[in-house]
Coordinates of C-alpha atoms and ligand atoms in Angstrom, one line a residue:
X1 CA 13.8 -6.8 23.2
X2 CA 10.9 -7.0 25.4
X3 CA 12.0 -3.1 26.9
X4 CA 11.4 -2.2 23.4
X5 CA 8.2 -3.5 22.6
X6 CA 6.5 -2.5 25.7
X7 CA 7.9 1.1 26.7
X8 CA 6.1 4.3 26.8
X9 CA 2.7 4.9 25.4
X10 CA 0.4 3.2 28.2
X11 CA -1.8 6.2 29.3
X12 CA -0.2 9.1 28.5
X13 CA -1.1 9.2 24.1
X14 CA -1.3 13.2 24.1
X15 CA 2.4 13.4 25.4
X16 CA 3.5 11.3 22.9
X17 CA 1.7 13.3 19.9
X18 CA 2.9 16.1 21.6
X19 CA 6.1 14.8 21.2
X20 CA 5.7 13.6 17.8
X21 CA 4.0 16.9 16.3
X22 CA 7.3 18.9 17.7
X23 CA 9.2 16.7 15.9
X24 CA 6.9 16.4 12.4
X25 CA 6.8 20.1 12.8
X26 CA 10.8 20.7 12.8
X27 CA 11.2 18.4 10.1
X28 CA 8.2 19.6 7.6
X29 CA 8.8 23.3 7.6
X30 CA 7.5 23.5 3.7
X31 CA 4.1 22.2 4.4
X32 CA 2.6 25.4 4.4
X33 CA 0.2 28.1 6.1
X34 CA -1.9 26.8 8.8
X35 CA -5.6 26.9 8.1
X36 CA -7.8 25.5 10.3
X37 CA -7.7 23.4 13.6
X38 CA -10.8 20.3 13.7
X39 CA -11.7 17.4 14.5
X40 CA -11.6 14.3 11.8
X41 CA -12.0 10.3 12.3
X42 CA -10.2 8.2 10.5
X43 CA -11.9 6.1 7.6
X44 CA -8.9 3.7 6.0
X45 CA -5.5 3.9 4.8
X46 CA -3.2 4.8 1.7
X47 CA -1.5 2.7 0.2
X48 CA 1.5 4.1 2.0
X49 CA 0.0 3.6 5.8
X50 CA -1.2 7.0 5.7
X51 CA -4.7 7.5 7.3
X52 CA -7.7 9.2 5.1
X53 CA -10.1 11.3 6.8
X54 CA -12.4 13.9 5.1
X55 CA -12.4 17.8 5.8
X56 CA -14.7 20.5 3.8
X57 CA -15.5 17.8 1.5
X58 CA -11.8 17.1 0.4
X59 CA -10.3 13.5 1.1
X60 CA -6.5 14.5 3.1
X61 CA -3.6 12.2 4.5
X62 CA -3.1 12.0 8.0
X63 CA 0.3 10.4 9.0
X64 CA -0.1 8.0 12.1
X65 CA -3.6 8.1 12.1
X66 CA -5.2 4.8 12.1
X67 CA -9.1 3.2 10.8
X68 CA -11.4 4.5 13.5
X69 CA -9.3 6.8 15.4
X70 CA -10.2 10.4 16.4
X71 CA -8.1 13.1 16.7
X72 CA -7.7 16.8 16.1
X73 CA -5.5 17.5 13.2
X74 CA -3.7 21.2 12.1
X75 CA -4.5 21.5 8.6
X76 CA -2.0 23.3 6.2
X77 CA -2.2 25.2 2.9
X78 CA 0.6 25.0 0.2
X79 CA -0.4 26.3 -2.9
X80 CA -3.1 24.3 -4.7
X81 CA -3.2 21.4 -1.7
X82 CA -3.8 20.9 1.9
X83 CA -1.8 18.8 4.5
X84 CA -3.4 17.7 8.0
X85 CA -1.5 16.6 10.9
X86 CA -2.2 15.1 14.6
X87 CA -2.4 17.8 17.2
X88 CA -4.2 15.3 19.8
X89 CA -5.9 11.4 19.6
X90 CA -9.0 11.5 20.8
X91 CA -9.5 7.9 21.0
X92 CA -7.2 4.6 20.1
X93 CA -7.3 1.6 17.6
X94 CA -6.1 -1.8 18.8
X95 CA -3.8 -1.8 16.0
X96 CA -2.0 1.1 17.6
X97 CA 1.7 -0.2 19.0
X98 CA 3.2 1.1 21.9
X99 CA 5.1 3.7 21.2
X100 CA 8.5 2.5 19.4
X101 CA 12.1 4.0 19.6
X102 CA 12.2 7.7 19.7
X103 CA 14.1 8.5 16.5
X104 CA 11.9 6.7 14.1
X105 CA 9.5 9.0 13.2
X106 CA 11.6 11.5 12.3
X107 CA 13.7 9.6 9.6
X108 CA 10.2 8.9 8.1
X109 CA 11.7 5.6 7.7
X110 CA 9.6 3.3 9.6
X111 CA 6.3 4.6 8.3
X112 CA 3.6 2.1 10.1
X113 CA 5.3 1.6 13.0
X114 CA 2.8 3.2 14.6
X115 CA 0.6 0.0 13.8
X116 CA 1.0 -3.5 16.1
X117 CA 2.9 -6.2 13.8
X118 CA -0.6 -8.1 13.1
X119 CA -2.0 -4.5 11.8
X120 CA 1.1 -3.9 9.8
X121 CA 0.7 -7.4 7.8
X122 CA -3.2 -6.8 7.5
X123 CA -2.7 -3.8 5.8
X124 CA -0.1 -4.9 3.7
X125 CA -1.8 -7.9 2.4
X126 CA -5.2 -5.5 1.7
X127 CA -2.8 -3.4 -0.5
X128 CA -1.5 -6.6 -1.9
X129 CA -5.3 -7.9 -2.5
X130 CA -6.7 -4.5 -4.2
X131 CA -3.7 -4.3 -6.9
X132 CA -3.7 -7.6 -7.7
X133 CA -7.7 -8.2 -8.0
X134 CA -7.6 -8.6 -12.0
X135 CA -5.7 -11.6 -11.4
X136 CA -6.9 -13.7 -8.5
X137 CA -6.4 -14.2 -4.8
X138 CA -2.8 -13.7 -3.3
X139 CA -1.4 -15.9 -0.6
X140 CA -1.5 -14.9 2.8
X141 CA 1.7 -12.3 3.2
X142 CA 4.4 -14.8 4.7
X143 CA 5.5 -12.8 8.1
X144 CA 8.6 -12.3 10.1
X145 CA 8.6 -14.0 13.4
X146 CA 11.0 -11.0 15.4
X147 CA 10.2 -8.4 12.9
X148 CA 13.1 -6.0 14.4
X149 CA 16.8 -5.0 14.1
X150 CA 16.9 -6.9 10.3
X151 CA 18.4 -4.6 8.2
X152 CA 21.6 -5.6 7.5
X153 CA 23.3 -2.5 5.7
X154 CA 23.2 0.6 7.9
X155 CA 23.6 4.4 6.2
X156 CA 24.3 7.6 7.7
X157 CA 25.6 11.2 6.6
X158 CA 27.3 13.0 8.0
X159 CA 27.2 16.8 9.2
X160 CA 27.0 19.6 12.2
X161 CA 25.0 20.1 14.9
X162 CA 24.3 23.5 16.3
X163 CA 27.3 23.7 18.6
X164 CA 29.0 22.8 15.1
X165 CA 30.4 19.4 16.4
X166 CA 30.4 16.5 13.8
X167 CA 27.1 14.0 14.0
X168 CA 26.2 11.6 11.8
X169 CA 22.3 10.4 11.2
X170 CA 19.8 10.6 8.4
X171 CA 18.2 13.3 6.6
X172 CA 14.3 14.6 7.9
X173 CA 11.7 13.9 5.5
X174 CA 12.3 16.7 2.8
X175 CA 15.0 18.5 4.4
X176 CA 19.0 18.8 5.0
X177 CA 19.0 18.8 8.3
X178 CA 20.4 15.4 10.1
X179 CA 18.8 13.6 12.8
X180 CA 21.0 11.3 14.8
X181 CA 19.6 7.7 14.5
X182 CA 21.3 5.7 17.2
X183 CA 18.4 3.2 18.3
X184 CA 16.0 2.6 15.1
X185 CA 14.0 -0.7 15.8
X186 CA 15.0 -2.3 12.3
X187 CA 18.7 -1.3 12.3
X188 CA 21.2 -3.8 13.7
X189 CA 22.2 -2.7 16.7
X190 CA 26.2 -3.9 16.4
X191 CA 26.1 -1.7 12.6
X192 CA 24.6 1.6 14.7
X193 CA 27.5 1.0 17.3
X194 CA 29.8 0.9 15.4
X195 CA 28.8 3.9 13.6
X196 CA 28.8 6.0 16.9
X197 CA 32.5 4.6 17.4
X198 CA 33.0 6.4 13.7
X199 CA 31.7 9.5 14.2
X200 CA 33.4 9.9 17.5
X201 CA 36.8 9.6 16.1
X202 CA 35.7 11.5 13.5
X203 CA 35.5 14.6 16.0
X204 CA 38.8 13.3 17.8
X205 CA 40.4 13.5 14.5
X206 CA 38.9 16.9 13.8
X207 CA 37.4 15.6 10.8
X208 CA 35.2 18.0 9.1
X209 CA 32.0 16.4 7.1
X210 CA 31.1 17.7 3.7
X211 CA 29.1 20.5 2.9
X212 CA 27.0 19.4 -0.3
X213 CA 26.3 23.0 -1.4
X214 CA 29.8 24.8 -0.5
X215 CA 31.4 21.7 -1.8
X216 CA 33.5 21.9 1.6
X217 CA 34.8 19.6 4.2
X218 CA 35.7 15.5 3.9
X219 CA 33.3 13.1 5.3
X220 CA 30.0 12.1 3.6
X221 CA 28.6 9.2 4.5
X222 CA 28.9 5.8 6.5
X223 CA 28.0 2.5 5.8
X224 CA 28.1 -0.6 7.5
X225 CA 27.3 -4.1 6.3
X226 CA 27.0 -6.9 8.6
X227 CA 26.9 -10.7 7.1
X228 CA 24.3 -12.0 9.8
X229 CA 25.2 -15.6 9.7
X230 CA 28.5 -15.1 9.3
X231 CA 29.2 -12.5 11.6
X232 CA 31.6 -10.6 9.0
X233 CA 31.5 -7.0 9.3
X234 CA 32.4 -4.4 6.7
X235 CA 32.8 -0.9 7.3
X236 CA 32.7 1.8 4.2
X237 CA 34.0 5.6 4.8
X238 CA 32.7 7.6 2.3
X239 CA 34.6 10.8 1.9
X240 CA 34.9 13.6 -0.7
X241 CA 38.6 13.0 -1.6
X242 CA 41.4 10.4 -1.0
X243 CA 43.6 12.8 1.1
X244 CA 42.3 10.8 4.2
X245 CA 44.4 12.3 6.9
X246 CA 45.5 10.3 9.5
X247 CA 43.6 7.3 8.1
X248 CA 46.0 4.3 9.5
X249 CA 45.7 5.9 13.1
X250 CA 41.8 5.8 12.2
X251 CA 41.9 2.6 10.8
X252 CA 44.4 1.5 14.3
X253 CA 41.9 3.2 16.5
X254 CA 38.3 1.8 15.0
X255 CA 39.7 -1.7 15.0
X256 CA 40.6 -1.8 18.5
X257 CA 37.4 -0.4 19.6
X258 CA 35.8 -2.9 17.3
X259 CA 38.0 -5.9 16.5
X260 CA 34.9 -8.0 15.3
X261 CA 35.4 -5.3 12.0
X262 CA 36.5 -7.5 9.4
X263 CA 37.2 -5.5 6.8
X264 CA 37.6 -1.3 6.3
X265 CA 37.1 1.0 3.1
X266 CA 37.4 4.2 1.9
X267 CA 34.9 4.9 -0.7
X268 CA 35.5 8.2 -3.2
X269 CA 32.8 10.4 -3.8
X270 CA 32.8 13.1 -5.5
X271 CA 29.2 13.5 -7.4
X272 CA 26.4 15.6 -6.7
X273 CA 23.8 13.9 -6.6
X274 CA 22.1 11.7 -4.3
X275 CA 24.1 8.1 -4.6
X276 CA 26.0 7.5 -1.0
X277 CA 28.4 5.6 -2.8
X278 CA 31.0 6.7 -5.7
X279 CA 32.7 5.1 -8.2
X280 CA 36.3 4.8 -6.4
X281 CA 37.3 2.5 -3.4
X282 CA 40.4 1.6 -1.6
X283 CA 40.5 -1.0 0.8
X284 CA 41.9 0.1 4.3
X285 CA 42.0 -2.8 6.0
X286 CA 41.1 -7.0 5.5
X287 CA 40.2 -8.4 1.7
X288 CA 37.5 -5.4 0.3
X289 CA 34.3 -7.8 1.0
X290 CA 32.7 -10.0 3.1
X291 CA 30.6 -13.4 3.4
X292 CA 27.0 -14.1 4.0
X293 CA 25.7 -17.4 4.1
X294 CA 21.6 -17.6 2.1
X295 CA 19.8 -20.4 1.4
X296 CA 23.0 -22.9 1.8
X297 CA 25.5 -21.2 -0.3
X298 CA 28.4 -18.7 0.7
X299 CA 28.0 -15.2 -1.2
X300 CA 31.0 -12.6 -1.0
X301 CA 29.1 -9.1 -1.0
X302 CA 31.0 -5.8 -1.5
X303 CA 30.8 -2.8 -1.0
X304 CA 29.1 -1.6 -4.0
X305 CA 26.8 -4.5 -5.1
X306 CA 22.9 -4.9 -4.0
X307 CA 22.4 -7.4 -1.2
X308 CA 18.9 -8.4 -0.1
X309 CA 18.9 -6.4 3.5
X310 CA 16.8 -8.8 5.7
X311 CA 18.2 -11.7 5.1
X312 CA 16.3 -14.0 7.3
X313 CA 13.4 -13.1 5.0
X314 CA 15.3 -13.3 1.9
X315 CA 15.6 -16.8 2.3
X316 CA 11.8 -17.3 2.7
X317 CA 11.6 -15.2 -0.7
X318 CA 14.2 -17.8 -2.3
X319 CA 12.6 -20.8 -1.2
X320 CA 9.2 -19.8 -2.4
X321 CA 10.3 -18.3 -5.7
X322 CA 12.3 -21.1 -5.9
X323 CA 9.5 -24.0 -5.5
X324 CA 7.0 -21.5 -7.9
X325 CA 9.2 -22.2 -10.5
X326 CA 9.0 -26.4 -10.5
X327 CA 12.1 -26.8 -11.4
X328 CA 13.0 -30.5 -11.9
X329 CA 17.3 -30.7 -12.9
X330 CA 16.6 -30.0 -16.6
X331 CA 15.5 -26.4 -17.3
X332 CA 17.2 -23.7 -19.1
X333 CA 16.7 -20.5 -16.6
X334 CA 17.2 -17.1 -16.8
X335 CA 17.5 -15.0 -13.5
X336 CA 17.4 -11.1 -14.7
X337 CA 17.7 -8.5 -12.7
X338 CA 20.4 -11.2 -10.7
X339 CA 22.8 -8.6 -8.1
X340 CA 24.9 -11.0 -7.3
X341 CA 23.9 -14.1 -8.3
X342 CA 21.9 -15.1 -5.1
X343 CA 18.3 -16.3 -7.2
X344 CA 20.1 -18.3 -9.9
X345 CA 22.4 -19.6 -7.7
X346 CA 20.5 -20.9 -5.5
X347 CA 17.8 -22.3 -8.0
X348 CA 20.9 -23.7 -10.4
X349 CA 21.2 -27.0 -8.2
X350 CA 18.0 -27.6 -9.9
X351 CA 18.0 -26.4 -12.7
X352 CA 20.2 -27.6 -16.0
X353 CA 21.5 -24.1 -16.8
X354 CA 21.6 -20.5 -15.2
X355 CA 21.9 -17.3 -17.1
X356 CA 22.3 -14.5 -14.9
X357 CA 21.5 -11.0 -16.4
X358 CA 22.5 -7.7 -14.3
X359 CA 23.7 -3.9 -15.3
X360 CA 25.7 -3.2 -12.3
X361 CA 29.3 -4.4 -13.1
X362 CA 30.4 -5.1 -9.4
X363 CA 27.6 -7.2 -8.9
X364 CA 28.2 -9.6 -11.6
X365 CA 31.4 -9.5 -10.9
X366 CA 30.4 -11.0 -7.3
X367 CA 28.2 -13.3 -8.9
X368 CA 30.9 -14.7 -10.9
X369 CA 33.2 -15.2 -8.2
X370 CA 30.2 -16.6 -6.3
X371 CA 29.4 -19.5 -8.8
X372 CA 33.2 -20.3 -8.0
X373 CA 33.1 -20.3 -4.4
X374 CA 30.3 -22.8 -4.0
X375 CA 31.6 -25.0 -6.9
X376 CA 28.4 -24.5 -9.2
X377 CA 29.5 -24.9 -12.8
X378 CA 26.2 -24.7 -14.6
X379 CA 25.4 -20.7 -14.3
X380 CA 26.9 -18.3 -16.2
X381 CA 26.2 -14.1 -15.9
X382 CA 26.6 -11.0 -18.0
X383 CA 26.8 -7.6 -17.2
X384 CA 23.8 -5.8 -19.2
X385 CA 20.9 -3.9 -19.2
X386 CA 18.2 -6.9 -18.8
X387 CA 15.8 -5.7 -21.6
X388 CA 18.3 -5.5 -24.3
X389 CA 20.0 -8.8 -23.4
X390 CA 16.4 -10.4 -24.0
X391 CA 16.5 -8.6 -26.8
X392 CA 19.7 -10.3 -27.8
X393 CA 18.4 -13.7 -26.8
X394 CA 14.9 -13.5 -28.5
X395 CA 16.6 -12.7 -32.0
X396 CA 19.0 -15.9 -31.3
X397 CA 15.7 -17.6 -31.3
X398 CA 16.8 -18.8 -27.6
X399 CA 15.0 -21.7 -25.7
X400 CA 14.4 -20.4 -22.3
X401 CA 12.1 -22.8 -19.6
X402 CA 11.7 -20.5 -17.0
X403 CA 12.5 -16.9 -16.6
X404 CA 13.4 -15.5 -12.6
X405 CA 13.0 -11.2 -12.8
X406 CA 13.3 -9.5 -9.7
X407 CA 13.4 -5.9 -11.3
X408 CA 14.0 -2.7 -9.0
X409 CA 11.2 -0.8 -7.7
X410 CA 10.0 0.9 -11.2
X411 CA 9.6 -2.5 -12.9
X412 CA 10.3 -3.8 -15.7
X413 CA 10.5 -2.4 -19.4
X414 CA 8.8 -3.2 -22.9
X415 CA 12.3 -4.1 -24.6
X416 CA 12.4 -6.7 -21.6
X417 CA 8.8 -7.9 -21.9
X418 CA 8.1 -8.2 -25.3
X419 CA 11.1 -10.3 -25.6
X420 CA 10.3 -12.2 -22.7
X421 CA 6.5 -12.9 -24.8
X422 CA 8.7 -14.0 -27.8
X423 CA 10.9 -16.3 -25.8
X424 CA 7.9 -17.8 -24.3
X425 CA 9.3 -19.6 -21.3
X426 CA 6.4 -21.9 -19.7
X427 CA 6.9 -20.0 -16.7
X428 CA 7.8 -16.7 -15.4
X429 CA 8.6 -15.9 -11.4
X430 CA 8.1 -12.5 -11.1
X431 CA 9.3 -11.2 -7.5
X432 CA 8.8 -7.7 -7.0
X433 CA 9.5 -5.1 -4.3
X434 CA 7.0 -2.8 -5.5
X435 CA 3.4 -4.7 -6.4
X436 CA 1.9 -1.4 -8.2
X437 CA 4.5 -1.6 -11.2
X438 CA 4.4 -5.6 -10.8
X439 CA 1.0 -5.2 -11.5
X440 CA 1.2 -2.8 -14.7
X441 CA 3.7 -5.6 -15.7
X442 CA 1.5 -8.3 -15.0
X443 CA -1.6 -7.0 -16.9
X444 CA 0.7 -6.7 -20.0
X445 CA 1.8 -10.3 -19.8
X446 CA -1.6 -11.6 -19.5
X447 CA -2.3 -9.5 -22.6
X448 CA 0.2 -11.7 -24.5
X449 CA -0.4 -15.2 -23.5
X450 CA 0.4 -15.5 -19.6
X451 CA -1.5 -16.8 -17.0
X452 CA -1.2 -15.5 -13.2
X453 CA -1.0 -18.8 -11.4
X454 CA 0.1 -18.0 -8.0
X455 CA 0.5 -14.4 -5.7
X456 CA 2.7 -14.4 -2.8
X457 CA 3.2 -11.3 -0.8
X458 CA 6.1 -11.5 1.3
X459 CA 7.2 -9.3 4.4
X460 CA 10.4 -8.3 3.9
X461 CA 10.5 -5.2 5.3
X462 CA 8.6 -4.8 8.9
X463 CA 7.9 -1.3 10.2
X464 CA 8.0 0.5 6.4
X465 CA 5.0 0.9 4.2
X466 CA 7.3 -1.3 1.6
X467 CA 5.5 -4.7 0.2
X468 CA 7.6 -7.5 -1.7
X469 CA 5.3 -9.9 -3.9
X470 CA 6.0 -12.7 -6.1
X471 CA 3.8 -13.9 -9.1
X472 CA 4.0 -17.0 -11.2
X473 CA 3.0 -16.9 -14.7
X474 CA 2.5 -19.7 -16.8
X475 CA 2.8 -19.8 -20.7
X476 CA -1.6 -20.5 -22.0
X477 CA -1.1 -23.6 -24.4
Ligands
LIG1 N1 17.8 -10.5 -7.6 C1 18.8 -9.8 -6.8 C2 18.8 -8.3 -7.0 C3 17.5 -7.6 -7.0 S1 17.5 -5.8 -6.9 C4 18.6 -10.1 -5.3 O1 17.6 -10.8 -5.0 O2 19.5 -9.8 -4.6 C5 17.5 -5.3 -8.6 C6 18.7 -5.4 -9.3 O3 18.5 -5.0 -10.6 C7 19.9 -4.6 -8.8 O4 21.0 -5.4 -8.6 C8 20.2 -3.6 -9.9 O5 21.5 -3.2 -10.1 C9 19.6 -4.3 -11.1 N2 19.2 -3.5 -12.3 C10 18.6 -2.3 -12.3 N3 18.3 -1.9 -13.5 C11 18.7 -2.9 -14.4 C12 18.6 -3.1 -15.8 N4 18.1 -2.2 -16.6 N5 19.1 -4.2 -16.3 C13 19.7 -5.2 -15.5 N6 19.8 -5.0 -14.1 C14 19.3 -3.9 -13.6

């Protein structure tokens, strides 16, 4: 850990623009006709991490470029807009980190890694402060202590290189070609090895990967989930058809490279659109799921259900939520927007009844079998879309106590919020994991009777521009 936080950078920052402008330049072919070369200082950021400087009295978006720093950008022309990128820094903020991992920047994944860890949370907790003015203060942003290798589902595709070999990565910012990822600083490491053992028997099996626009070839995707606590491992092959060649020699060959593997699937897709997963499965080897421990309570995830991805995190999300709500053994809740259960779950052992709400059929399905496993007999959930099943419970004149929603990042709707306003729980813990449609949401519930007691921002995911926030609304008497 300590190589990784201290390599590179030091002295030399032009090679390592150099460096990263070859590989921003590969990867953003479609940003236009250079204009103009010129110098520019840095005066804040976007709300995504991106630094704003001002050129020929226009406001533009320098990636990487911090508050204070100088540097000479390239500035592009596409059509009605400009673009401006690093060429050289001409000076340095504090808050710049050594340089990370070399793969990083390309993925676009990681987009203020750029920034030390204590930048990264400062900026993040301004963001927080500016949405959420209209309805008080939030908390200071709860941090992660080793704010690295947290993700706990790792993705890749899979296609050719130029020597036409088989590689797996992910895609460049606004482009098809695939850059090999072996060595992010948020992946976990075991799920990346892994995946390199894949995609070399992959090319030992003289598997070919699929070509989205000829509709050609086998292998699509990847995926590896890792139960941290548990140590359970689940790999999912995603692959155009089910005529997997050779698959138990596969299956024979990954496992002894691997024997921590505890379970192996072969995921069908065959849509053409932009979801890794599709809707078909067949389990290859071990039971089709595995076992995470959060918060106290066993959860069996699979392949296709959400699953919080930093998990050490998640249970500093759970607890907060969690204590927000005041539950005291007698409430009725509702968790919405549930996955698999975890919120309710975890809140039912203090609460006197749990109804789970979610649309994706796995995941309640997982829920369900997860109320089971840890012997909790007061929760029950329903696969539906969350607004209409308020709906459904605001015309059964319902009493509801307290109301969890944890909605995905475009927020709630008005079928769930109205009906939420009619059911008129005392209090509402909204957790969000984007805070500019929580706050849309927000301002409409304090419209209709609801109070914004309490803002906590939570960093859940270190190194990305991405924010996770919790409100709690109380019911004005
Ligand atoms: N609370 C869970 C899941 C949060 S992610 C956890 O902490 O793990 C958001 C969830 O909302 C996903 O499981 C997604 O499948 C679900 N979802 C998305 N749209 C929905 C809708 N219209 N109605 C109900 N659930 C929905």
């Amino acid at each position: 850990m300590s190589k990784r936080k201290n390599n590179g950078f030091k002295k030399r920052p032009n090679k390592q623009f150099k460096n990263q402008n070859r590989q921003a330049g590969t990867g953003k072919q479609s940003q236009g006709k250079k204009i103009a070369t010129t110098e520019v200082t840095c005066q804040g950021l976007t709300s995504e991490g991106k630094g704003i400087v001002q050129w020929d009295g226009k406001q533009l978006e320098v990636e990487q470029l911090l508050p204070g720093e100088k540097a000479e950008v390239t500035i592009y022309k596409k059509g009605r807009f400009f673009n401006a990128e690093i060429k050289r820094l001409i000076n340095f903020s504090d808050d710049r980190a050594r340089q990370p991992k070399k793969y990083d920047d390309e993925c676009g994944g990681c987009q203020i890694q750029h920034m030390t860890y204590e930048a990264q949370t400062r900026f993040k907790q301004k963001v927080v402060d500016d949405l959420m003015k209209p309805f008080g203060k939030p908390e200071p942003i709860i941090t992660m202590d080793h704010p690295y290798d947290y993700r706990n589902k790792n993705v890749m595709t899979f296609g050719l290189n130029k020597k036409r070999q088989i590689i797996s990565g992910l895609y460049a910012p606004n482009s098809h070609r695939i850059i090999p990822m072996m060595g992010s600083i948020i992946h976990d490491p075991k799920a990346d090895e892994i995946i390199q053992t894949v995609t070399d028997l992959a090319k030992s099996f003289k598997l070919q990967p699929y070509n989205e626009d000829t509709g050609q070839g086998f292998l699509r995707h990847v995926m590896v989930k890792v139960g941290k606590k548990s140590g359970e491992i689940m790999v999912v092959i995603v692959a155009a058809s089910p005529m997997f060649k050779g698959k138990k020699n596969f299956v024979k060959a990954l496992r002894k490279d691997h024997p921590e593997i505890s379970t192996i699937l072969l995921n069908i897709n065959q849509r053409n659109d932009s979801m890794v997963l599709g809707d078909q499965e067949k389990v290859l080897f071990g039971k089709g799921t595995i076992i995470d421990t959060l918060c106290g309570l066993e959860f069996e995830i699979s392949a296709k259900s959400f699953y919080q991805i930093n998990p050490v995190q998640t249970e500093k999300l759970y607890n907060e939520a969690i204590e927000m709500a005041g539950l005291i053994g007698k409430e009725k809740v509702v968790d919405a927007y549930c996955g698999i259960g975890t919120i309710g779950l975890v809140a039912s052992k203090k609460a006197g009844k749990v109804i789970g709400v979610e649309l994706n059929n796995d995941a309640v399905r997982d829920a369900i079998r997860n109320s089971k496993r840890n012997g909790i007999q007061n929760a029950r959930f329903y696969q539906a879309d969350a607004g209409e099943y308020m709906t459904q419970l605001a015309a059964q004149g319902e009493n509801i106590d307290v109301v969890f929603l944890d909605p995905p990042r475009s927020g709630s709707d008005e079928a769930f919020l109205s009906s939420l306003v009619k059911l008129k729980p005392s209090r509402v813990v909204y957790i969000s994991c984007n805070p500019e449609t929580q706050a849309r949401d927000l301002k409409y519930l304090t419209k209709k009777g609801y109070e914004v007691k309490r803002m906590q921002p939570v960093d859940m995911f270190p190194q990305t521009s991405h924010i996770e926030s919790i409100a709690l609304l109380t019911k004005q008497s």
